[in-house]
mmCIF file of C-alpha atoms in Angstrom:
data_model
loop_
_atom_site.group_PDB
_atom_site.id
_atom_site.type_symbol
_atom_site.label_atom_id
_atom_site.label_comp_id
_atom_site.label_asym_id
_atom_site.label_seq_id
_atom_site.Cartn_x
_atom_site.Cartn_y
_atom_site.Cartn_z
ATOM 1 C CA UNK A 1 0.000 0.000 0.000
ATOM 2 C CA UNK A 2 2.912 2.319 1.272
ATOM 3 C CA UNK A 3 4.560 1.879 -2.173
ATOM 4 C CA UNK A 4 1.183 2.255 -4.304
ATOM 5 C CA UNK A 5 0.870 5.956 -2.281
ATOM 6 C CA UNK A 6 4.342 7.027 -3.223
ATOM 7 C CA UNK A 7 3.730 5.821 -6.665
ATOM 8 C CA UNK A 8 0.516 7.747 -7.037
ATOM 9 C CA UNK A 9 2.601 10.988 -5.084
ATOM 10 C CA UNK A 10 5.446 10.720 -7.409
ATOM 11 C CA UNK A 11 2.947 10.726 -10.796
ATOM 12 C CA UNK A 12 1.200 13.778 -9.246
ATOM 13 C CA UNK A 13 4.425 15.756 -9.067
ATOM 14 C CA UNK A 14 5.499 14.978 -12.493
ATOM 15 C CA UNK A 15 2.104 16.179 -13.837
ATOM 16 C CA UNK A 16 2.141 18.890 -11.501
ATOM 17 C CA UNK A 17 5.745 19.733 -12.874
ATOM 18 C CA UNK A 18 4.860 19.163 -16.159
ATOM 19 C CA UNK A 19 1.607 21.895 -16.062
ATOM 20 C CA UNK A 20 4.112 24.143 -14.894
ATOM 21 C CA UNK A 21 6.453 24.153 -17.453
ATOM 22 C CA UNK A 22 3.351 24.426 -20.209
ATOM 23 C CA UNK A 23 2.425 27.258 -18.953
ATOM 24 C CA UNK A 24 5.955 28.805 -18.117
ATOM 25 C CA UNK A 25 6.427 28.642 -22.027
ATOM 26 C CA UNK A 26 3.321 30.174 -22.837
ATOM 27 C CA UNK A 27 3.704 32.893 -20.833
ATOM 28 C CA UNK A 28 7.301 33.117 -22.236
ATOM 29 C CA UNK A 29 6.055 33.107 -25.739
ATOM 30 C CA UNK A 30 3.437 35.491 -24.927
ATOM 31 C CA UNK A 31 6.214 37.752 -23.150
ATOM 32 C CA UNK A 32 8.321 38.011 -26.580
ATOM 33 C CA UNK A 33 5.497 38.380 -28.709
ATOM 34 C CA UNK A 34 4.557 41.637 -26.692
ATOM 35 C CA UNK A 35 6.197 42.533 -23.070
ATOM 36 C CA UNK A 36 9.694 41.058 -24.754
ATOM 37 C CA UNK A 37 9.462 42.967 -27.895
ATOM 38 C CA UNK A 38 9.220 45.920 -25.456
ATOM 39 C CA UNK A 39 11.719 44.752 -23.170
ATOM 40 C CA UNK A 40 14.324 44.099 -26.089
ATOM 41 C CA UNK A 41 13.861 47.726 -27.145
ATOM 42 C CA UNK A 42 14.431 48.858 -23.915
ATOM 43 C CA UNK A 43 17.019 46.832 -23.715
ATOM 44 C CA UNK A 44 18.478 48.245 -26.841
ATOM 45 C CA UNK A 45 17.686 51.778 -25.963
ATOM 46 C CA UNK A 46 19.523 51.352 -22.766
ATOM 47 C CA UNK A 47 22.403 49.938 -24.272
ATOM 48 C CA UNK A 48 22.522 52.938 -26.720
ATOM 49 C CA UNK A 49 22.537 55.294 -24.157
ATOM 50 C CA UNK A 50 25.356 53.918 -22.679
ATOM 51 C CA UNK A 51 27.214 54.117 -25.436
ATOM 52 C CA UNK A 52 29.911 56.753 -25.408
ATOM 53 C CA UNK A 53 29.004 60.049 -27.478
ATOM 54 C CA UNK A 54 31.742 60.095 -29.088
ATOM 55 C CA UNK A 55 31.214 56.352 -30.915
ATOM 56 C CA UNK A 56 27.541 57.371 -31.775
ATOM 57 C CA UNK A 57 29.414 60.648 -33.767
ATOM 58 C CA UNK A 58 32.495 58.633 -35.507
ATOM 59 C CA UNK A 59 29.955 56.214 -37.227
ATOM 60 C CA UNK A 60 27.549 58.685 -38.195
ATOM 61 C CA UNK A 61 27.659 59.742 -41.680
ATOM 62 C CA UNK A 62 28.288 63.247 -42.341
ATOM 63 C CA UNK A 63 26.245 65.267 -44.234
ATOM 64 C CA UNK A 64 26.507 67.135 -47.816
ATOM 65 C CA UNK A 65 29.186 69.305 -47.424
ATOM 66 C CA UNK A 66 29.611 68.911 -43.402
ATOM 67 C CA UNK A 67 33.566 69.194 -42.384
ATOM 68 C CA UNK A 68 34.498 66.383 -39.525
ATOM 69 C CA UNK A 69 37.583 67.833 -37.660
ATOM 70 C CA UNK A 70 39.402 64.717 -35.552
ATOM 71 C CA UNK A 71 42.128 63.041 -34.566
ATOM 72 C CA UNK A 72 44.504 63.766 -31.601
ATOM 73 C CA UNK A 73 41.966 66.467 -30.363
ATOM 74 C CA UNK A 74 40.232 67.123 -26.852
ATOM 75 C CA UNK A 75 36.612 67.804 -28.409
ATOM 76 C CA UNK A 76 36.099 66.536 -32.166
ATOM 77 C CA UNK A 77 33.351 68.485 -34.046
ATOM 78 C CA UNK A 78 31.642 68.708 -37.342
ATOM 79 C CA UNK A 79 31.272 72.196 -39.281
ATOM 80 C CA UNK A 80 29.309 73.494 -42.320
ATOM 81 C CA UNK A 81 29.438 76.148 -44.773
ATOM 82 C CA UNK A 82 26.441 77.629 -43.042
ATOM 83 C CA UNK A 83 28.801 77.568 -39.130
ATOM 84 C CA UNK A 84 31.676 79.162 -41.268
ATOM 85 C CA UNK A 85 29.708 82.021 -42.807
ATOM 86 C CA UNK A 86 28.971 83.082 -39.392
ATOM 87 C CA UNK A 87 32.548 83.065 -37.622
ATOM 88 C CA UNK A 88 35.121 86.078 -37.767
ATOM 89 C CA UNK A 89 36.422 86.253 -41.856
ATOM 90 C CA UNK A 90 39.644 86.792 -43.389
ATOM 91 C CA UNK A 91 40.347 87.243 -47.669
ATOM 92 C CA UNK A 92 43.271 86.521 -49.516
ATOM 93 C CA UNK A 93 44.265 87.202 -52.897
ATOM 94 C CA UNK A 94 46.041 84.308 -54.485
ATOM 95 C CA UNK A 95 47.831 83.269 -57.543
ATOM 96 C CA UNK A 96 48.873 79.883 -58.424
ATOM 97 C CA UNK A 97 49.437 77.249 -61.506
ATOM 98 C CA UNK A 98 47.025 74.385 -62.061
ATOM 99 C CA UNK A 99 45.932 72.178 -64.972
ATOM 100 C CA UNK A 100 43.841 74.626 -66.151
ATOM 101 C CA UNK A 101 47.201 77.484 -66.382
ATOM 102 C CA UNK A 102 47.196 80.152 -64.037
ATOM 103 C CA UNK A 103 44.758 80.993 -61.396
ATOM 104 C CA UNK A 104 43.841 83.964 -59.730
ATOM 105 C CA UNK A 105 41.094 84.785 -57.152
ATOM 106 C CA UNK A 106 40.065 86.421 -54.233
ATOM 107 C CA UNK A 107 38.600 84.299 -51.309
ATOM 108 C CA UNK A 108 37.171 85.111 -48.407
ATOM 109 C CA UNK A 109 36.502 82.459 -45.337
ATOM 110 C CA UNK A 110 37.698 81.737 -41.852
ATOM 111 C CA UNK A 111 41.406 80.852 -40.723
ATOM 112 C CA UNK A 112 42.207 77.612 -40.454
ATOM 113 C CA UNK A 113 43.791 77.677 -37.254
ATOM 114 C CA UNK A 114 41.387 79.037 -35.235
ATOM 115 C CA UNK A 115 38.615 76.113 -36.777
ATOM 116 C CA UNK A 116 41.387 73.610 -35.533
ATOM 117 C CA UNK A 117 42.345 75.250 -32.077
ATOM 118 C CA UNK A 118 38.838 74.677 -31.320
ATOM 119 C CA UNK A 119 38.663 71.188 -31.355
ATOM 120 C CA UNK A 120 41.850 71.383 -28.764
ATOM 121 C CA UNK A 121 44.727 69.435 -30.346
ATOM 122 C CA UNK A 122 46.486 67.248 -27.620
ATOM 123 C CA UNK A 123 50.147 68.158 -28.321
ATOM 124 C CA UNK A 124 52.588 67.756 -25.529
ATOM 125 C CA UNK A 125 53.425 70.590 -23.514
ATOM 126 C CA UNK A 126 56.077 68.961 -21.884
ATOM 127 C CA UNK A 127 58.021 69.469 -25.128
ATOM 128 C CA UNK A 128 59.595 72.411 -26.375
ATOM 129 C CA UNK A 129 57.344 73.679 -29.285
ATOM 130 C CA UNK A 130 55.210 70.273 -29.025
ATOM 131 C CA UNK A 131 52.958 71.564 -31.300
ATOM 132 C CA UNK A 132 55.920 71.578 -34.068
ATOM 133 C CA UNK A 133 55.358 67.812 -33.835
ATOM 134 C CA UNK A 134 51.612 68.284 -35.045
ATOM 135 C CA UNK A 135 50.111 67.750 -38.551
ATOM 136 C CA UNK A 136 46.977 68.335 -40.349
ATOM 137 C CA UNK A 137 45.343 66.093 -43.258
ATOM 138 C CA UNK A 138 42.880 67.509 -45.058
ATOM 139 C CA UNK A 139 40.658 64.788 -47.146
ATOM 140 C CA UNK A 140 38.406 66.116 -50.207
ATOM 141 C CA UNK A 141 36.216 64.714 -52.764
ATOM 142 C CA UNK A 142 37.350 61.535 -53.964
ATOM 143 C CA UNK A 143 39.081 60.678 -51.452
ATOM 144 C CA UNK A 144 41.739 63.570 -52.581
ATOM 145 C CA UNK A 145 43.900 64.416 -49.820
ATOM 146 C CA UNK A 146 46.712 66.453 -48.715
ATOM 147 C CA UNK A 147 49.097 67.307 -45.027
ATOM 148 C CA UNK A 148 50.226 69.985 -43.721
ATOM 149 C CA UNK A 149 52.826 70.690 -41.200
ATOM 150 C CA UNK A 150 51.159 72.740 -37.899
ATOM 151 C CA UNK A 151 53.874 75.489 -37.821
ATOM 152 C CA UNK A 152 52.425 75.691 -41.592
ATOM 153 C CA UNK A 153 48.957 77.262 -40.591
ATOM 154 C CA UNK A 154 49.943 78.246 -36.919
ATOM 155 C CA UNK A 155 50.235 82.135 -36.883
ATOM 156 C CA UNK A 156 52.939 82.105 -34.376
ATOM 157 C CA UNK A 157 55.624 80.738 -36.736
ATOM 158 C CA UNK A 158 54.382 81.347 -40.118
ATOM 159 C CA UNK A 159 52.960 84.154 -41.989
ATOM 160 C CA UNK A 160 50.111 82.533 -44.202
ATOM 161 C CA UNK A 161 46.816 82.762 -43.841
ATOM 162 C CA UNK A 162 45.472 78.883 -44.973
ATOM 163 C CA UNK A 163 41.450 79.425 -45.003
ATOM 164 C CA UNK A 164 38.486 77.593 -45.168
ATOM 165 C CA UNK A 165 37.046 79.006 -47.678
ATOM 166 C CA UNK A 166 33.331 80.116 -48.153
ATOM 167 C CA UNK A 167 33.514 81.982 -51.366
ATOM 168 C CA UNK A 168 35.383 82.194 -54.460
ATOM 169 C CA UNK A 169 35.253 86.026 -56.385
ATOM 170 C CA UNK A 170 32.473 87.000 -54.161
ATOM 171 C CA UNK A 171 30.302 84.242 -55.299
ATOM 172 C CA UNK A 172 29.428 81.429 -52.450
ATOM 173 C CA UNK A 173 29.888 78.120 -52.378
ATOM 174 C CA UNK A 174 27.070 76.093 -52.391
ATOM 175 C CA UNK A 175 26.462 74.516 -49.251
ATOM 176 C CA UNK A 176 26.306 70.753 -50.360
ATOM 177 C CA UNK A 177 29.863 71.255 -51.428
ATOM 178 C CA UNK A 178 31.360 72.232 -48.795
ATOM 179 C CA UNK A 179 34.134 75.067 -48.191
ATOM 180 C CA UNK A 180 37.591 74.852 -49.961
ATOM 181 C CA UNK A 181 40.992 74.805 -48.405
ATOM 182 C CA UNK A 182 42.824 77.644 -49.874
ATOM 183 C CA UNK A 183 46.675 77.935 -48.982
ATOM 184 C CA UNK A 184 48.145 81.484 -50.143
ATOM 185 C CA UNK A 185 51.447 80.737 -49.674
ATOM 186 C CA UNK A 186 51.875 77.807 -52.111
ATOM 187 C CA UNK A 187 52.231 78.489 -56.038
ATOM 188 C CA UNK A 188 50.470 75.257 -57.173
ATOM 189 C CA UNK A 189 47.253 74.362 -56.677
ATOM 190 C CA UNK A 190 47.613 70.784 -55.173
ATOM 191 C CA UNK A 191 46.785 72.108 -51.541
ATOM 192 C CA UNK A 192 43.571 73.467 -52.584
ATOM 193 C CA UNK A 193 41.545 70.859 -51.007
ATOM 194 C CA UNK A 194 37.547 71.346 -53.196
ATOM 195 C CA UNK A 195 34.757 69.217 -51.350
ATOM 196 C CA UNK A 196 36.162 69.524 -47.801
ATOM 197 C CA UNK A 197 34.801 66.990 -45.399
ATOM 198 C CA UNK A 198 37.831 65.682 -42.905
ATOM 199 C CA UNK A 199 40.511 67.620 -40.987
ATOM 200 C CA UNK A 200 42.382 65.234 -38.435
ATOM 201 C CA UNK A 201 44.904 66.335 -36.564
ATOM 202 C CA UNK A 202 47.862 64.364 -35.894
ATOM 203 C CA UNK A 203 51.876 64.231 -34.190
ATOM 204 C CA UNK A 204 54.678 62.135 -35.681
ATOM 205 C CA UNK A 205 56.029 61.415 -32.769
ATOM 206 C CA UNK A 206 53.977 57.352 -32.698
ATOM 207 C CA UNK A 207 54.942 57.048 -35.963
ATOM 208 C CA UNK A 208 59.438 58.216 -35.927
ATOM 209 C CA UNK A 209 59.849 56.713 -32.106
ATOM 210 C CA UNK A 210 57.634 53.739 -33.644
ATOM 211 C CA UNK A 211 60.349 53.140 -36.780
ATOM 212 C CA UNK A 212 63.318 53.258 -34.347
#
């Protein structure tokens, strides 16, 4: 009798048991078709929030003639045509050789520098004239680019005036184009960066202590 009780006992459990889990997997497959849905967006949201800013900004694609400025700087940025046109302008008058002969123009726009120095390059002030260890690439259309040395555009060792450039002859650029690097000082037209979209800002020092 004793082993016909725990026999009966033992078949109760496992049917007990065995509701349980039914319903434990309909309420999970309820749970994902509504509640878990939710909860996986939240999930995701949450996760996206966490994310560091500046991730989010270095895999977002920039926009039609939007300028990223990077690199070995304290606070990376993005700037249009539209943010240059209403900073502090300079104009040059310049004359250099290209494919198409000799050019000359006026241009007005804003220094080069000062759009840099605002993103705070990291150079070591622990070294004499650290910043002589900085350089700037400039990427255009077409993946055209070009460098620069920093004592190049940095008004406290050289004399040129390297602009951004918002206009060409007192007509504007359109904005979907972006601004133009325009280097005064150079008498070809290589530097002349049309379709601006990257500045990064870099020191040599990683890559001549790294070759050593």
């Amino acid at each position: 009798m004793m082993c016909g009780r725990q026999n009966q006992r033992r078949a109760g459990l496992a049917l007990a048991a065995a509701a349980l889990l039914l319903a434990g997997c309909g309420q999970s497959a309820d749970t994902k078709g509504a509640d878990g849905a939710k909860g996986g967006a939240a999930a995701g949201a949450s996760a996206s929030a966490s994310a560091p800013a500046s991730a989010k900004a270095s895999v977002a694609p920039l926009g039609p003639g939007e300028v990223q400025v990077g690199g070995e700087v304290a606070k990376p940025y993005s700037v249009t045509l539209a943010d240059l046109r209403k900073l502090p302008q300079a104009s040059v008058e310049v004359k250099f050789t290209s494919a198409k002969g000799e050019q000359r123009h006026t241009y007005q726009g804003v220094l080069l520098h000062d759009v840099l120095t605002t993103a705070e390059p990291r150079f070591d002030a622990a070294k004499k004239n650290g910043q002589l260890r900085g350089f700037v690439s400039a990427t255009g259309g077409g993946d055209y680019r070009a460098v620069f040395a920093w004592a190049e555009i940095d008004p406290g060792f050289a004399k040129s005036q390297v602009l951004l450039a918002v206009s060409e002859d007192g007509v504007a650029f359109d904005d979907a184009a972006g601004p133009r690097l325009v280097v005064p000082q150079d008498t070809k037209g290589g530097r002349y960066v049309s379709e601006l979209n990257q500045l990064w800002v870099g020191v040599v020092d990683p890559v001549v202590d790294g070759a050593k």
